[in-house]
C-alpha positions as a Python dict, from the first residue, in 0.01 Angstrom:
ca = {
    (1, 'M'): (0, 0, 0),
    (2, 'Q'): (-54, 245, 297),
    (3, 'I'): (-386, 439, 333),
    (4, 'A'): (-504, 675, 586),
    (5, 'V'): (-884, 697, 647),
    (6, 'F'): (-1080, 936, 831),
    (7, 'S'): (-1429, 1027, 871),
    (8, 'D'): (-1698, 1293, 1007),
    (9, 'V'): (-1514, 1608, 966),
    (10, 'H'): (-1845, 1793, 1018),
    (11, 'G'): (-1727, 2138, 904),
    (12, 'N'): (-1488, 2162, 1204),
    (13, 'P'): (-1154, 2339, 1032),
    (14, 'F'): (-951, 2321, 1368),
    (15, 'A'): (-999, 1904, 1381),
    (16, 'L'): (-945, 1878, 1023),
    (17, 'N'): (-641, 2090, 1017),
    (18, 'A'): (-489, 1868, 1317),
    (19, 'V'): (-562, 1545, 1150),
    (20, 'L'): (-410, 1673, 808),
    (21, 'A'): (-101, 1801, 993),
    (22, 'A'): (-43, 1472, 1161),
    (23, 'I'): (-79, 1266, 845),
    (24, 'E'): (168, 1509, 666),
    (25, 'Q'): (404, 1458, 939),
    (26, 'E'): (404, 1084, 952),
    (27, 'G'): (505, 1041, 598),
    (28, 'E'): (387, 941, 247),
    (29, 'F'): (39, 759, 194),
    (30, 'D'): (-40, 585, -110),
    (31, 'H'): (-395, 727, -56),
    (32, 'I'): (-598, 974, 189),
    (33, 'V'): (-941, 892, 230),
    (34, 'V'): (-1253, 1075, 399),
    (35, 'A'): (-1541, 854, 482),
    (36, 'G'): (-1825, 1099, 453),
    (37, 'D'): (-1976, 1394, 650),
    (38, 'L'): (-1722, 1651, 534),
    (39, 'A'): (-1926, 1987, 628),
    (40, 'F'): (-2249, 1972, 812),
    (41, 'G'): (-2257, 2064, 1170),
    (42, 'G'): (-1921, 2299, 1213),
    (43, 'S'): (-1846, 2641, 1213),
    (44, 'N'): (-1670, 2650, 896),
    (45, 'P'): (-1812, 2417, 630),
    (46, 'A'): (-1688, 2595, 286),
    (47, 'Y'): (-1322, 2614, 440),
    (48, 'C'): (-1323, 2227, 514),
    (49, 'I'): (-1450, 2122, 153),
    (50, 'D'): (-1185, 2332, 13),
    (51, 'R'): (-928, 2202, 228),
    (52, 'I'): (-1040, 1875, 146),
    (53, 'R'): (-995, 1945, -212),
    (54, 'E'): (-688, 2139, -215),
    (55, 'A'): (-530, 1850, -43),
    (56, 'D'): (-650, 1634, -344),
    (57, 'L'): (-798, 1397, -82),
    (58, 'L'): (-1026, 1117, -195),
    (59, 'A'): (-1393, 1113, -37),
    (60, 'V'): (-1696, 940, -58),
    (61, 'Y'): (-2055, 1077, 47),
    (62, 'G'): (-2236, 1063, 405),
    (63, 'N'): (-2589, 1115, 512),
    (64, 'T'): (-2531, 1480, 570),
    (65, 'E'): (-2396, 1544, 219),
    (66, 'V'): (-2739, 1390, 115),
    (67, 'Y'): (-2914, 1656, 349),
    (68, 'I'): (-2701, 1940, 184),
    (69, 'H'): (-2766, 1856, -174),
    (70, 'S'): (-3093, 1707, -160),
    (71, 'P'): (-3299, 1853, 78),
    (72, 'H'): (-3631, 1669, -4),
    (73, 'D'): (-3477, 1328, 54),
    (74, 'V'): (-3613, 1258, 393),
    (75, 'P'): (-3428, 1015, 608),
    (76, 'G'): (-3526, 659, 621),
    (77, 'D'): (-3402, 600, 967),
    (78, 'L'): (-3597, 694, 1270),
    (79, 'L'): (-3299, 843, 1458),
    (80, 'H'): (-3249, 1127, 1181),
    (81, 'L'): (-3635, 1137, 1107),
    (82, 'K'): (-3698, 1270, 1449),
    (83, 'K'): (-3471, 1556, 1420),
    (84, 'W'): (-3547, 1634, 1059),
    (85, 'D'): (-3689, 1988, 1118),
    (86, 'R'): (-3361, 2096, 1287),
    (87, 'L'): (-3153, 1915, 1006),
    (88, 'Q'): (-3311, 2078, 746),
    (89, 'T'): (-3257, 2417, 880),
    (90, 'D'): (-2899, 2355, 945),
    (91, 'A'): (-2856, 2207, 615),
    (92, 'A'): (-3009, 2542, 459),
    (93, 'W'): (-2737, 2742, 637),
    (94, 'V'): (-2453, 2522, 496),
    (95, 'R'): (-2603, 2571, 153),
    (96, 'E'): (-2594, 2930, 196),
    (97, 'K'): (-2253, 2924, 320),
    (98, 'I'): (-2087, 2684, 72),
    (99, 'G'): (-2256, 2782, -276),
    (100, 'P'): (-2368, 2601, -578),
    (101, 'E'): (-2022, 2478, -687),
    (102, 'R'): (-1929, 2298, -356),
    (103, 'I'): (-2294, 2171, -343),
    (104, 'T'): (-2244, 2016, -704),
    (105, 'W'): (-1925, 1877, -581),
    (106, 'L'): (-2067, 1705, -297),
    (107, 'A'): (-2345, 1582, -502),
    (108, 'N'): (-2080, 1399, -718),
    (109, 'L'): (-1873, 1214, -459),
    (110, 'P'): (-1911, 847, -482),
    (111, 'F'): (-2090, 626, -241),
    (112, 'D'): (-1789, 395, -183),
    (113, 'L'): (-1429, 358, -269),
    (114, 'N'): (-1235, 9, -331),
    (115, 'F'): (-847, -38, -261),
    (116, 'S'): (-672, -340, -412),
    (117, 'P'): (-343, -465, -321),
    (118, 'T'): (-355, -794, -496),
    (119, 'N'): (-593, -959, -779),
    (120, 'D'): (-782, -1126, -523),
    (121, 'P'): (-1095, -925, -423),
    (122, 'R'): (-1114, -1070, -113),
    (123, 'D'): (-804, -851, -13),
    (124, 'D'): (-961, -540, -112),
    (125, 'L'): (-1000, -234, 128),
    (126, 'L'): (-1360, -100, 92),
    (127, 'V'): (-1455, 250, 231),
    (128, 'F'): (-1793, 378, 271),
    (129, 'H'): (-1968, 588, 525),
    (130, 'A'): (-2234, 407, 698),
    (131, 'N'): (-2287, 53, 557),
    (132, 'P'): (-2220, -106, 211),
    (133, 'I'): (-2588, -39, 105),
    (134, 'S'): (-2677, 282, 258),
    (135, 'V'): (-2581, 619, 417),
    (136, 'E'): (-2789, 573, 724),
    (137, 'E'): (-2796, 245, 911),
    (138, 'M'): (-2550, 221, 1164),
    (139, 'I'): (-2299, -39, 1213),
    (140, 'Y'): (-2237, -81, 1576),
    (141, 'P'): (-1915, -170, 1761),
    (142, 'S'): (-1882, -509, 1913),
    (143, 'P'): (-2155, -619, 2169),
    (144, 'D'): (-1919, -558, 2456),
    (145, 'D'): (-1881, -206, 2346),
    (146, 'Q'): (-2239, -156, 2288),
    (147, 'V'): (-2313, -246, 2642),
    (148, 'A'): (-2053, -10, 2766),
    (149, 'L'): (-2173, 263, 2573),
    (150, 'I'): (-2555, 238, 2550),
    (151, 'G'): (-2648, -32, 2841),
    (152, 'E'): (-2773, -297, 2580),
    (153, 'V'): (-2705, -481, 2274),
    (154, 'L'): (-2860, -379, 1976),
    (155, 'Q'): (-2682, -531, 1700),
    (156, 'P'): (-2550, -883, 1792),
    (157, 'D'): (-2283, -1070, 1585),
    (158, 'N'): (-2536, -1276, 1446),
    (159, 'D'): (-2805, -1033, 1368),
    (160, 'P'): (-2946, -1114, 1033),
    (161, 'E'): (-3006, -766, 933),
    (162, 'L'): (-2638, -697, 979),
    (163, 'E'): (-2545, -973, 771),
    (164, 'K'): (-2799, -856, 493),
    (165, 'L'): (-2562, -538, 456),
    (166, 'F'): (-2285, -753, 327),
    (167, 'D'): (-2466, -946, 80),
    (168, 'G'): (-2219, -944, -202),
    (169, 'V'): (-1946, -765, -59),
    (170, 'R'): (-1617, -983, -112),
    (171, 'A'): (-1393, -746, 58),
    (172, 'R'): (-1289, -866, 415),
    (173, 'T'): (-1170, -532, 544),
    (174, 'V'): (-1406, -250, 537),
    (175, 'A'): (-1363, 124, 668),
    (176, 'F'): (-1652, 323, 755),
    (177, 'G'): (-1761, 618, 977),
    (178, 'H'): (-2112, 752, 1086),
    (179, 'Y'): (-2147, 620, 1456),
    (180, 'H'): (-1900, 829, 1654),
    (181, 'F'): (-1677, 542, 1793),
    (182, 'T'): (-1346, 412, 1680),
    (183, 'S'): (-1377, 53, 1689),
    (184, 'E'): (-1263, -262, 1532),
    (185, 'R'): (-1530, -551, 1511),
    (186, 'R'): (-1463, -910, 1358),
    (187, 'I'): (-1743, -1114, 1235),
    (188, 'R'): (-1641, -1441, 1078),
    (189, 'N'): (-1379, -1353, 842),
    (190, 'R'): (-1467, -987, 798),
    (191, 'V'): (-1311, -695, 1001),
    (192, 'L'): (-1529, -400, 1015),
    (193, 'V'): (-1318, -81, 1121),
    (194, 'N'): (-1500, 239, 1236),
    (195, 'V'): (-1245, 519, 1184),
    (196, 'A'): (-1494, 815, 1323),
    (197, 'P'): (-1483, 1061, 1429),
    (198, 'V'): (-1276, 1352, 1344),
    (199, 'S'): (-1528, 1620, 1510),
    (200, 'M'): (-1810, 1587, 1754),
    (201, 'P'): (-1663, 1390, 2016),
    (202, 'A'): (-1690, 985, 2007),
    (203, 'K'): (-1948, 820, 2229),
    (204, 'D'): (-1716, 791, 2477),
    (205, 'H'): (-1687, 1156, 2500),
    (206, 'D'): (-1311, 1151, 2377),
    (207, 'P'): (-1280, 1472, 2210),
    (208, 'R'): (-955, 1396, 2027),
    (209, 'A'): (-954, 1409, 1645),
    (210, 'R'): (-867, 1065, 1466),
    (211, 'Y'): (-751, 849, 1164),
    (212, 'T'): (-677, 502, 1114),
    (213, 'V'): (-384, 405, 902),
    (214, 'F'): (-452, 60, 689),
    (215, 'E'): (-93, -89, 555),
    (216, 'W'): (-90, -396, 336),
    (217, 'A'): (188, -622, 461),
    (218, 'D'): (241, -1004, 486),
    (219, 'S'): (-96, -1071, 310),
    (220, 'D'): (-316, -863, 550),
    (221, 'W'): (-422, -522, 634),
    (222, 'K'): (-214, -416, 953),
    (223, 'I'): (-453, -151, 1123),
    (224, 'S'): (-351, 106, 1368),
    (225, 'R'): (-502, 414, 1531),
    (226, 'R'): (-390, 764, 1570),
    (227, 'L'): (-562, 1002, 1817),
    (228, 'I'): (-484, 1372, 1786),
    (229, 'D'): (-523, 1636, 2047),
    (230, 'Y'): (-630, 1970, 1933),
    (231, 'D'): (-795, 2296, 2101),
    (232, 'Y'): (-1140, 2209, 2047),
    (233, 'T'): (-1242, 2520, 2233),
    (234, 'Q'): (-1159, 2701, 1927),
    (235, 'E'): (-1455, 2541, 1752),
    (236, 'I'): (-1695, 2576, 2016),
    (237, 'S'): (-1607, 2980, 2009),
    (238, 'A'): (-1615, 2960, 1641),
    (239, 'L'): (-1965, 2758, 1643),
    (240, 'E'): (-2124, 3061, 1857),
    (241, 'K'): (-1998, 3343, 1619),
    (242, 'C'): (-2042, 3170, 1269),
    (243, 'G'): (-2440, 3200, 1257),
    (244, 'I'): (-2521, 2827, 1228),
    (245, 'P'): (-2891, 2803, 1356),
    (246, 'H'): (-2838, 2542, 1666),
    (247, 'W'): (-2472, 2618, 1746),
    (248, 'R'): (-2562, 2525, 2117),
    (249, 'D'): (-2673, 2191, 2007),
    (250, 'H'): (-2317, 2129, 1813),
    (251, 'A'): (-2115, 2287, 2075),
    (252, 'A'): (-2268, 2053, 2349),
    (253, 'T'): (-2132, 1786, 2176),
    (254, 'F'): (-1782, 1876, 2302),
    (255, 'P'): (-1664, 1858, 2666),
    (256, 'G'): (-1706, 2152, 2884),
}
């Protein structure tokens, strides 16, 4: 079984097309999965939704899907609550651009997807957006990466809140996005694999789009990364012209 997983497209058609072209060139996959945040924050949310659907990809929903289809659901985490007025304005623009049918499609996406290469649930690959119980709280990379990125450890390996997120989860390999930093973190007998982002550069300011390949071989998931160069200045130009309310904020996430 071979599965390609990517996340956080954020309405960027140029990054999405680059990733899909790379996946197609690589060869046959049993499944291609998008781990949430498909449309919000980019120049062409309708195109990205349609492209994902036309390619017959699997997808789960993320926090920005909730902002789009359930505008009265206030975020439960402080990070997004602080930006809620701006997020609501941008979400209203996305709703106008994608229309009722696409909104309904987003609202019907599943929270997670599970892939079973054997009859043992511990061998499953579980895909969700942020964590196994919500689309908001972050799973951070390793403590060393946290120090390198933000100067401190916000989530140690023995964090009881992190452990609580995985109560009842039997899969030993999980894939997700949300926090924009591609990483692989091992805690006890579980591998936490962040596959994000496709758009809006990673926390290390690397603007390349990306996906992760999970291949079941020799009784384990083999994990490998793909980093895809594309012309992100096309998205910056498109953001300026598309009419999204806070285009400068979105464009500022890219270098230059």
